Tab-separated table of C-alpha atoms in Angstrom:
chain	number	residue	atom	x	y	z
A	329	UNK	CA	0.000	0.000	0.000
A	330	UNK	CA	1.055	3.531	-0.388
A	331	UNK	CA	0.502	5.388	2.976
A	332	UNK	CA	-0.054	9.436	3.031
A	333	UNK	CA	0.563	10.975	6.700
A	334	UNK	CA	-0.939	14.539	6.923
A	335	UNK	CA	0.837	16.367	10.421
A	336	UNK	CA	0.259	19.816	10.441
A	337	UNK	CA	3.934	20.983	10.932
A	338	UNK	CA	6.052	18.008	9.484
A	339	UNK	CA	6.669	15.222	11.411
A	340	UNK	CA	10.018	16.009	13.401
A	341	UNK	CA	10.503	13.516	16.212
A	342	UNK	CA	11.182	16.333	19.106
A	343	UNK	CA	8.176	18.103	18.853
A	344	UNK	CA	5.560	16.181	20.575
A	345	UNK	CA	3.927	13.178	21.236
A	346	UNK	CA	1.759	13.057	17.971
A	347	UNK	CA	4.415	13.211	16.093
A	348	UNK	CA	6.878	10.467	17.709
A	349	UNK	CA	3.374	8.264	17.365
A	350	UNK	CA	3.307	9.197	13.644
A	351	UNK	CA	7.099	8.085	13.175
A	352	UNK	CA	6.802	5.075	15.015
A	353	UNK	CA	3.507	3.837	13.295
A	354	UNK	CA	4.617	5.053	9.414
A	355	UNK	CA	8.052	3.114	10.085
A	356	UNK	CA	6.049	-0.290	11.292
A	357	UNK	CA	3.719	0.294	7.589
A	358	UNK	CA	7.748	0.628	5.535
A	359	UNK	CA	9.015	-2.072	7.625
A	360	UNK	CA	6.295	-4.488	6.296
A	361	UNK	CA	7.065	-2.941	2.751
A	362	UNK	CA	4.880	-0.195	2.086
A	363	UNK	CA	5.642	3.209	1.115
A	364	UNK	CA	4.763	6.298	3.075
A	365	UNK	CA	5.048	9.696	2.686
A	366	UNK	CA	4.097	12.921	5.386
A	367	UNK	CA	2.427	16.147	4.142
A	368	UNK	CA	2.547	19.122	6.280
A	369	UNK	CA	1.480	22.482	6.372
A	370	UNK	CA	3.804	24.621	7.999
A	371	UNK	CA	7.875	23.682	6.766
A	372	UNK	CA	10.513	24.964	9.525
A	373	UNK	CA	13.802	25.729	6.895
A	374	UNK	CA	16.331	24.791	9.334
A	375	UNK	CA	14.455	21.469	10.618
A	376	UNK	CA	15.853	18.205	8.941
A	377	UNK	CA	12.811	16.102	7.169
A	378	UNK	CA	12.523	12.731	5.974
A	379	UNK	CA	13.042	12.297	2.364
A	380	UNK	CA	9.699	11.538	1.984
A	381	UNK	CA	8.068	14.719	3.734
A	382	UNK	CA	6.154	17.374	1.163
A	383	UNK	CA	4.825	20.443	2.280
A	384	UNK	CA	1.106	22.180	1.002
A	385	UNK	CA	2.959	25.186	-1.481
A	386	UNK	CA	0.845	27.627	0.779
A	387	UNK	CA	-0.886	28.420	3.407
A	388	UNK	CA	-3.571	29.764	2.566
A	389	UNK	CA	-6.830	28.135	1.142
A	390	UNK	CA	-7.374	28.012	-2.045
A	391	UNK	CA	-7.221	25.382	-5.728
A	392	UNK	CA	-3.757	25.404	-5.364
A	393	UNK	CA	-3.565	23.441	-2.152
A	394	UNK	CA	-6.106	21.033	-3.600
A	395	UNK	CA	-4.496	20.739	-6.863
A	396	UNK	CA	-1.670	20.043	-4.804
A	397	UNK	CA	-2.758	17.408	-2.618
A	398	UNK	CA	-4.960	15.724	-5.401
A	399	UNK	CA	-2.021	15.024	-7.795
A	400	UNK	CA	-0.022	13.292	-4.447
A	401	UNK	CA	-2.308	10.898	-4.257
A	402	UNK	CA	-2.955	10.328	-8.095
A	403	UNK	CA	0.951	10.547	-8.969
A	404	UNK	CA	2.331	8.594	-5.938
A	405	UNK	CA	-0.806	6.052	-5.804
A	406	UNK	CA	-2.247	6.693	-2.488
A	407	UNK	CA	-4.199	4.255	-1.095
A	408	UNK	CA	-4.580	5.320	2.436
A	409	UNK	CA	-4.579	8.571	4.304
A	410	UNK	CA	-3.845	9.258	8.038
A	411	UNK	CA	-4.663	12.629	8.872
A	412	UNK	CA	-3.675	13.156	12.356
A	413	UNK	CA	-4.718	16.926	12.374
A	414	UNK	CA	-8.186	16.584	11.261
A	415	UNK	CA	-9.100	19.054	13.714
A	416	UNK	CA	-6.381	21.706	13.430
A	417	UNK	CA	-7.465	22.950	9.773
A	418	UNK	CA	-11.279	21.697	8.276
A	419	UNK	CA	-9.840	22.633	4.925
A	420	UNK	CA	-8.296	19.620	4.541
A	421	UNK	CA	-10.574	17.537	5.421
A	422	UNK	CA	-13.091	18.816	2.814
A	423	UNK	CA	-10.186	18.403	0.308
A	424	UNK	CA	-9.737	15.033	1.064
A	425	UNK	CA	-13.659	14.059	1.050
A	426	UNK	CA	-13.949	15.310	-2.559
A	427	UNK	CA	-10.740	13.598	-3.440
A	428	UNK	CA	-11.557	10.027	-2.291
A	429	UNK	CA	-14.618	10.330	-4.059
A	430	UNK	CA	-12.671	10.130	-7.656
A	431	UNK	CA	-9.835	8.362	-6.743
A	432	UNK	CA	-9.193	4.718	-4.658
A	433	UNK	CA	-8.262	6.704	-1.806
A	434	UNK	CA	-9.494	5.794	1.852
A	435	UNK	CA	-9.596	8.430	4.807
A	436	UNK	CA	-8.633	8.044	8.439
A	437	UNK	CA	-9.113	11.054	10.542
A	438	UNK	CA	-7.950	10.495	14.372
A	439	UNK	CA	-8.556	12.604	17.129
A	440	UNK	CA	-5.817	13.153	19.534
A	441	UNK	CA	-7.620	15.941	22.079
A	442	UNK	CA	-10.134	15.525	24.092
A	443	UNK	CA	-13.905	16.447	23.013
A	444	UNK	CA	-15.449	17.328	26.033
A	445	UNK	CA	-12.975	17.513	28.667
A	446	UNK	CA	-11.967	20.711	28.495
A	447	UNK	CA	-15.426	21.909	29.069
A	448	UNK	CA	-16.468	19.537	31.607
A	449	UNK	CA	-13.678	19.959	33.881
A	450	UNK	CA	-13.677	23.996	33.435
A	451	UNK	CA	-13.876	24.115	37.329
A	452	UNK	CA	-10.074	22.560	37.974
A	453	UNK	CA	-8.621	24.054	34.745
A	454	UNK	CA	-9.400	27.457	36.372
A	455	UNK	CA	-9.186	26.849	39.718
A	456	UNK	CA	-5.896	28.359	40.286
A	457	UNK	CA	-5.680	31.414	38.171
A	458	UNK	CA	-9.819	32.391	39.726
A	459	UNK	CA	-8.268	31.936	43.064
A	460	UNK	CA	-4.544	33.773	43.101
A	461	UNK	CA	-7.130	36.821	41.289
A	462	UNK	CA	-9.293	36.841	44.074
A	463	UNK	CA	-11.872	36.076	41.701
A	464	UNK	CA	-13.562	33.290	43.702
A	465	UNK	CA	-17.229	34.220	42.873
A	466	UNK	CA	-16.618	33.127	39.323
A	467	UNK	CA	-15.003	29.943	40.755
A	468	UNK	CA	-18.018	29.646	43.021
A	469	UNK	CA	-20.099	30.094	39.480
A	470	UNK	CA	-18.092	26.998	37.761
A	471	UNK	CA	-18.692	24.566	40.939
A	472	UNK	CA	-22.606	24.458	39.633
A	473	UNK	CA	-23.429	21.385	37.071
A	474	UNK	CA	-25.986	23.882	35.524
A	475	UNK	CA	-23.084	26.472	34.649
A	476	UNK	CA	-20.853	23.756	33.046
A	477	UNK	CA	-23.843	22.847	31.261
A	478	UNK	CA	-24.662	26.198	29.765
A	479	UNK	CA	-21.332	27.061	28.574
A	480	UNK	CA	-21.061	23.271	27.124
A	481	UNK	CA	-24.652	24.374	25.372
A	482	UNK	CA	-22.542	27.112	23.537
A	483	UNK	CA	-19.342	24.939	23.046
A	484	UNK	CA	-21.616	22.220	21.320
A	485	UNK	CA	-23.322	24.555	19.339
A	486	UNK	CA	-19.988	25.941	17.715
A	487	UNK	CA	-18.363	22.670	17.326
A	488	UNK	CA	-20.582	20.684	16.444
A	489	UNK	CA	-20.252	20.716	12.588
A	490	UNK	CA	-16.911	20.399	12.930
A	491	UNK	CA	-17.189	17.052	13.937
A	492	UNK	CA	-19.854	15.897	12.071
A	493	UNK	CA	-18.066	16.628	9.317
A	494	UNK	CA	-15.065	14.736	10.072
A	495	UNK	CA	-17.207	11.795	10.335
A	496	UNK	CA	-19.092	11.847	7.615
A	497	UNK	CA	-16.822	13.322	5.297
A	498	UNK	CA	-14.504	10.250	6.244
A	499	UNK	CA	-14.243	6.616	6.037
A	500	UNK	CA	-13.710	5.885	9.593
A	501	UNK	CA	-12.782	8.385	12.669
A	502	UNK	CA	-10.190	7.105	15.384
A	503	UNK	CA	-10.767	7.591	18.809
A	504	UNK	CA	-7.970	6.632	21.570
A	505	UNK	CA	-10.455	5.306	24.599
A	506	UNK	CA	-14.175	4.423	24.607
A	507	UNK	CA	-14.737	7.118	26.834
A	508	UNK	CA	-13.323	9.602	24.338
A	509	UNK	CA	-15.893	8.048	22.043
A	510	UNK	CA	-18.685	8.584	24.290
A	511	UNK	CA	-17.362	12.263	24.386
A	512	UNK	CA	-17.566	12.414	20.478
A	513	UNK	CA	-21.395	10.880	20.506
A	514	UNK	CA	-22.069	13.428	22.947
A	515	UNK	CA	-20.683	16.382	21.375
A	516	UNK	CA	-22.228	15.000	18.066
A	517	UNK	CA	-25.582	12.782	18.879
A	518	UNK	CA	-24.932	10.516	16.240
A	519	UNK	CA	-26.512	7.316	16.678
A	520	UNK	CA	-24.598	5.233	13.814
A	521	UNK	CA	-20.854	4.667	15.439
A	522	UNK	CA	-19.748	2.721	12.356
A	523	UNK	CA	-17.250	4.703	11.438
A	524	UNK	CA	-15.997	5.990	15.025
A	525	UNK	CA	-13.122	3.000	15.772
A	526	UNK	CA	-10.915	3.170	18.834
A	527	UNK	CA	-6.995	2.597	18.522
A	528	UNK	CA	-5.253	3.977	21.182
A	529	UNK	CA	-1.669	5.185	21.408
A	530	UNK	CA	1.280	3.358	22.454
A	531	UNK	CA	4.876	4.210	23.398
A	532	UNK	CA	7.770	2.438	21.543
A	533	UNK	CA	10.260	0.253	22.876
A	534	UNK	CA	13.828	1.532	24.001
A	535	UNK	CA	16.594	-0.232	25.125
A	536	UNK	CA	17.233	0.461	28.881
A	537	UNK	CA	19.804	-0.771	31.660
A	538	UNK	CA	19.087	-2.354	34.232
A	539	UNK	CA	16.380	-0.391	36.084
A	540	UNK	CA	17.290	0.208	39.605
A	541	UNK	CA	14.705	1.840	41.732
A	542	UNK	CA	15.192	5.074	43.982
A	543	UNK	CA	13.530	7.428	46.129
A	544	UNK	CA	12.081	9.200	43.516
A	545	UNK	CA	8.544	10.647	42.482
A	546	UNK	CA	8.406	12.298	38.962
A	547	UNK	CA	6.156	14.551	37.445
A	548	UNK	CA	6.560	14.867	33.647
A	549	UNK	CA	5.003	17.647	31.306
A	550	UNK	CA	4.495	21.274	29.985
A	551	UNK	CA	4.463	23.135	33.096
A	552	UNK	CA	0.770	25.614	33.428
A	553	UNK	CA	-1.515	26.044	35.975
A	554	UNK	CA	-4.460	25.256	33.533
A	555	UNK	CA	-4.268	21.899	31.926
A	556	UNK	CA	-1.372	20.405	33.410
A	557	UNK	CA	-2.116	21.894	37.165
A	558	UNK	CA	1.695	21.939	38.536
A	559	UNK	CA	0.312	23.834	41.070
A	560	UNK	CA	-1.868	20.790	42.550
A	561	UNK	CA	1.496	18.349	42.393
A	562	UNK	CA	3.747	21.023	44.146
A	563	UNK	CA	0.562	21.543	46.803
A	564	UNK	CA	0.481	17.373	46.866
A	565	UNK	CA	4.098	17.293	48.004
A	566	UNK	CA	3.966	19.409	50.537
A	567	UNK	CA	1.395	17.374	52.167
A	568	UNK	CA	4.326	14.325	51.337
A	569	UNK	CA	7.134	15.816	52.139
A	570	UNK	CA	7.729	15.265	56.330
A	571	UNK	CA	6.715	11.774	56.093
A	572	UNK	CA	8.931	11.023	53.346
A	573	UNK	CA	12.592	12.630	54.386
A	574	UNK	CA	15.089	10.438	52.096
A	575	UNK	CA	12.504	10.627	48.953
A	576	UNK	CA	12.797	13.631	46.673
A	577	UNK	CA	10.398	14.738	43.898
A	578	UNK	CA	11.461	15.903	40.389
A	579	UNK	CA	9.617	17.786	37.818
A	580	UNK	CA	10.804	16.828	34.025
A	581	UNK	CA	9.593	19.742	31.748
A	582	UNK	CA	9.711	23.483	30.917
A	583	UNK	CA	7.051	25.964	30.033
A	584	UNK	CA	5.643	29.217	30.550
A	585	UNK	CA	4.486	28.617	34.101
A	586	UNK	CA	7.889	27.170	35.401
A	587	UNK	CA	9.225	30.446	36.622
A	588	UNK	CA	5.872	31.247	38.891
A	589	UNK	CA	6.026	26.886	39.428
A	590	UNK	CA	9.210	27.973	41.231
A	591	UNK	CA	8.360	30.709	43.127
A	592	UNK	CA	5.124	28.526	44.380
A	593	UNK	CA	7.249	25.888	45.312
A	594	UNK	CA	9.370	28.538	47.524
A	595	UNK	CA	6.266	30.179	49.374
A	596	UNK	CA	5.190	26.258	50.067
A	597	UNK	CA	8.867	26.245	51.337
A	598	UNK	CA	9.092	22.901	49.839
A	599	UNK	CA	12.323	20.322	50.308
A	600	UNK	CA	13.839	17.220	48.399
A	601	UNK	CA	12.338	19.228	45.216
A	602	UNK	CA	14.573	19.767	41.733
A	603	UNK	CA	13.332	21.358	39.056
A	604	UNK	CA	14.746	19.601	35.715
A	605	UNK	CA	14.128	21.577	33.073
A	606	UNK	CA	13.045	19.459	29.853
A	607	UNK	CA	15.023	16.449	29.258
A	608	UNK	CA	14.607	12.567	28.601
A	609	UNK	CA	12.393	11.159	31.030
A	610	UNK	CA	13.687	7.817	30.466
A	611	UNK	CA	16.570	7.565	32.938
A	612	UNK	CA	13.570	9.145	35.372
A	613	UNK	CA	11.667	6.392	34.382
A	614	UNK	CA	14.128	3.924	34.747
A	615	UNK	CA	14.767	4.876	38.486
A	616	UNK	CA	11.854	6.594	39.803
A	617	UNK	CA	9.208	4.370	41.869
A	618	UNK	CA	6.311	6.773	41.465
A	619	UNK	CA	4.745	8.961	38.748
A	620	UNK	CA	1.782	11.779	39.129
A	621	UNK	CA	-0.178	13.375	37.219
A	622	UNK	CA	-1.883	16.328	37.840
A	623	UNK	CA	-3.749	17.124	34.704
A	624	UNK	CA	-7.019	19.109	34.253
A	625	UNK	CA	-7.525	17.088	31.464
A	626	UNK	CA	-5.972	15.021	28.938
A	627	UNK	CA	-6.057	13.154	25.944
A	628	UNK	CA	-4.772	10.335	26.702
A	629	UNK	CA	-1.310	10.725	28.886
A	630	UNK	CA	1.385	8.836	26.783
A	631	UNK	CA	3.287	9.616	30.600
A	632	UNK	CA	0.989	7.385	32.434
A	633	UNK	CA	1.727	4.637	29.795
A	634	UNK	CA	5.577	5.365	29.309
A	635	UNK	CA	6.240	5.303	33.161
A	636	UNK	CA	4.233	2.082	33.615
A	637	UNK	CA	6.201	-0.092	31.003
A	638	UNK	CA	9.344	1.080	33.272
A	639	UNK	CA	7.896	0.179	36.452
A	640	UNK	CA	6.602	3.420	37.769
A	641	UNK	CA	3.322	3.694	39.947
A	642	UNK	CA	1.241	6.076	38.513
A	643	UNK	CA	-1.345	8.189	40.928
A	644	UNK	CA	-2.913	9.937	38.574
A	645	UNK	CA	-6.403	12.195	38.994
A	646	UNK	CA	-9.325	11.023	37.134
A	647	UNK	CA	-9.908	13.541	35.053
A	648	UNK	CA	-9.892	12.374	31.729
A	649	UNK	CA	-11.106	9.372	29.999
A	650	UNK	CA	-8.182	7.501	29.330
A	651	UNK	CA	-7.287	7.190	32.968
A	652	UNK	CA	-9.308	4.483	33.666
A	653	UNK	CA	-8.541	2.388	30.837
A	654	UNK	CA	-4.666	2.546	31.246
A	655	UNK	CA	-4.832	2.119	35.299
A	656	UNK	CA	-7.045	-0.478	36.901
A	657	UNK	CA	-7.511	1.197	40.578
A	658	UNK	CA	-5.723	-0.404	43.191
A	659	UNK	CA	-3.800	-2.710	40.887
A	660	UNK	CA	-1.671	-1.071	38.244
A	661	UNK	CA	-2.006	2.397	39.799
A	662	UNK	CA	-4.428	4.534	42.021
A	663	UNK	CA	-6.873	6.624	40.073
A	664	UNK	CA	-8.258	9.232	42.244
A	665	UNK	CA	-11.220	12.211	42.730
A	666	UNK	CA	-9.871	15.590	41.411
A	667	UNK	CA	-9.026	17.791	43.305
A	668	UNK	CA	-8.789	15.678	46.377
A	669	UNK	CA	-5.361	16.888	47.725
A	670	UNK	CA	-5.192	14.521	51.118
A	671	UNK	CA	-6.439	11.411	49.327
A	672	UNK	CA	-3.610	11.897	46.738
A	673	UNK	CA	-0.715	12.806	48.828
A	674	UNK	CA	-1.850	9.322	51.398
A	675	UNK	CA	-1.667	6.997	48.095
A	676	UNK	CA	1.679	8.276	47.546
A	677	UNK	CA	2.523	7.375	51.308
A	678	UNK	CA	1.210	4.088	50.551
A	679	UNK	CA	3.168	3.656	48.144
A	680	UNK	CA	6.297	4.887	48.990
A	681	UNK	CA	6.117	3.640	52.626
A	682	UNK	CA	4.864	-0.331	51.719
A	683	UNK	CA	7.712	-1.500	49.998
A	684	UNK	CA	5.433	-5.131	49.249
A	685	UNK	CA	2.745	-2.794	48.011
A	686	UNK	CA	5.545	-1.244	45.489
A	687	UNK	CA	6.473	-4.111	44.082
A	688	UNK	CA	3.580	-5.520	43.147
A	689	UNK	CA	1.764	-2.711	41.706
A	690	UNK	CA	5.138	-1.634	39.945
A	691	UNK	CA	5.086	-5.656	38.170
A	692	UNK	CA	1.569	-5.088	37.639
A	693	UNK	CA	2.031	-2.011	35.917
A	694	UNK	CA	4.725	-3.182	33.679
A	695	UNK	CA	2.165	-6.058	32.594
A	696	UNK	CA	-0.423	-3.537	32.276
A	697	UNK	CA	1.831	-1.743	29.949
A	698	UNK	CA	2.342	-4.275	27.456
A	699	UNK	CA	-1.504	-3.818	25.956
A	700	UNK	CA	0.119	-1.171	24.433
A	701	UNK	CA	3.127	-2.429	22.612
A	702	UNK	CA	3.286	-1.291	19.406
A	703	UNK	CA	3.515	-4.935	17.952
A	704	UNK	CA	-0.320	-4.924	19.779
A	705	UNK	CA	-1.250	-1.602	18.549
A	706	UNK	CA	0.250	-2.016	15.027
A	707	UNK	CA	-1.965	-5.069	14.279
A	708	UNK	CA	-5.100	-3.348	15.473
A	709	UNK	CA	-3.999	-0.827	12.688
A	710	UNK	CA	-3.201	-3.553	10.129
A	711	UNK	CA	-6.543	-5.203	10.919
A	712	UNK	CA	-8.665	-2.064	10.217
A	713	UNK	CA	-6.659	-1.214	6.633
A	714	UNK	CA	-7.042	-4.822	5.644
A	715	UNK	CA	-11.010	-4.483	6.441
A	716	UNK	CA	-11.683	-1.247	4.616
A	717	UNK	CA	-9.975	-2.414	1.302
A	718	UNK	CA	-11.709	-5.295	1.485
A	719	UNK	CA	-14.618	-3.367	1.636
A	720	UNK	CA	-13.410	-0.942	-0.909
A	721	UNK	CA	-12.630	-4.114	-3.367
A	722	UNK	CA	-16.449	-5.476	-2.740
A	723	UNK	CA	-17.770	-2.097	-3.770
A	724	UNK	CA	-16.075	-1.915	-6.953
């Protein structure tokens, strides 16, 4: 088969997890011998492309773009199409509808962010930022389930079309969790799920030492006080950090809340804390016995997933729908009620002070992990392109 990736900026390995999970997957399609090829949108001139990576010739809409994209696939012989920005820029997906309707061209649009989420847990994402503003009426507003629901009324109502067109105006929509399926039926009320298919993400394999366990809690991300909440991990550790004197906690990541992260962490007068900047979590991995997260929301937290296959608890707040697929409460991890500060900090006590309970969650976890291979994810992927051109072939 002939395989067309469509990433918004070209797919570069460093610049996020979408695009590692585009490299990884398009390099399992060449290894089995077919070709692939990325279009992007946006073409950074001192970034360093595979050979195979076109760019649209502009960026603005218009015949030329479609032109563009339309002779790809009728030159190079496309026979499938990934688009893994379906979201990011409608145009193309319109493009792509009309295109697969006159050539042998099958379209797979995957969603990567949440549907609803972001919505639904408005209340936490603002949280902080009402509260340092001394703006707590408006916080008080959000704590109401008829508030949520009004501005969700108005969300719906602009995104809607959006996407219903993705669906219909492709041959099958990917999902990453059944709950961020029930999100899309909600924000959608379609009633035929047909085409909605659920693949979720996985995180590749990498050749490790020996991994030997310290001390250590991790938290890994971009660091806000909106999605990613580093405020409610720093406020978690101070609640940790008597009871655990010869553990320290590290946060792996950069953004543009680290330098106000910082000066939180010094008017919590927090110990045993280093701030790492962004680097490979790996060697964290490898070595650290516990991983939160802290997240508003999420889409699906390749960090919960990556830390499991090296061993790593994860205590992670339940506030997004692939938590509860990836950790099984109790077992592989402790999933628990945002924004419930004491009950998080006591399962990391647990943790940390039960070695027995350590070890066997940590196994677990690693077992856990392996659903998500990409040998196990690949052939869910091979599965589904072998079904639609069969499908294709019988309509012909």
């Amino acid at each position: 088969m002939n395989i067309l990736f469509i990433y918004g900026n070209g797919v570069l390995p460093h610049i996020g997890g979408i695009a590692n999970i585009t490299l990884s997957l398009a390099e399992m399609f060449r290894n089995e011998g077919h070709q692939v090829w990325y279009l992007g949108l946006l073409k950074c001139e001192t970034c360093s492309y595979d050979e195979n990576q076109l760019f649209f010739p502009t960026c603005e809409d218009g015949k030329e773009n479609f032109d563009y994209l339309f002779n790809i696939c009728k030159n190079k012989q496309i026979n499938i199409v990934i688009n893994q920005i379906p979201l990011y820029d409608a145009r193309i997906v319109h493009y792509l509808n009309k295109i697969r309707k006159e050539c042998d061209l099958i379209v797979f649009s995957c969603l990567h962010t949440p549907i609803t989420s972001q919505v639904e847990n408005l209340y936490f994402r603002k949280e902080y930022k009402l509260l340092k503003n001394n703006k707590k009426i408006l916080l008080w507003l959000l704590s109401f389930q008829f508030v949520i629901d009004f501005i969700f009324f108005f969300y719906k109502r602009k995104y809607k079309q959006r996407y219903l067109s993705i669906i219909n105006e492709s041959d099958e929509t990917i999902v990453l969790c059944k709950g961020m399926m029930n999100q899309l039926i909600k924000m959608t009320d379609v009633s035929d799920t047909s085409k909605i298919k659920i693949i979720p993400n996985f995180v590749q394999d990498k050749k490790t030492g020996n991994m030997q366990k310290e001390n250590i809690i991790i938290w890994c991300g971009l660091i806000d006080f909106d999605i990613k909440r580093i405020d409610a991990a720093l406020k978690i550790w101070k609640e940790c950090m008597d009871k655990l004197p010869d553990w320290s906690f590290h946060i792996l990541g950069d953004g543009i809340g680290l330098k106000e992260a910082k000066s939180l962490a010094r008017k919590l007068k927090l110990r045993n804390i280093v701030f790492e900047g962004r680097i490979d979590p790996i060697p964290f991995y490898c070595k650290a016995k516990i991983v939160t997260v802290t997240s508003s929301f999420e889409s699906f937290s390749l960090v919960t997933l990556e830390a499991q296959k090296y061993g790593c608890v994860p205590i992670v707040y339940n506030t997004f729908p692939a938590a509860s697929m990836l950790i099984k409460d109790g077992q592989t991890g402790f999933l628990i009620a945002p924004y419930e500060t004491k009950s998080f900090a006591n399962k990391i006590l647990k943790v940390a002070l039960e070695t027995d309970i350590f070890e066997v969650m940590s196994q677990m976890a690693i077992e856990s992990s392996k659903k998500y291979s990409p040998d196990v994810i690949f052939y869910k992927w091979k599965k589904l392109l072998s079904q639609k051109k069969y499908e294709s072939f019988r309509r012909k």
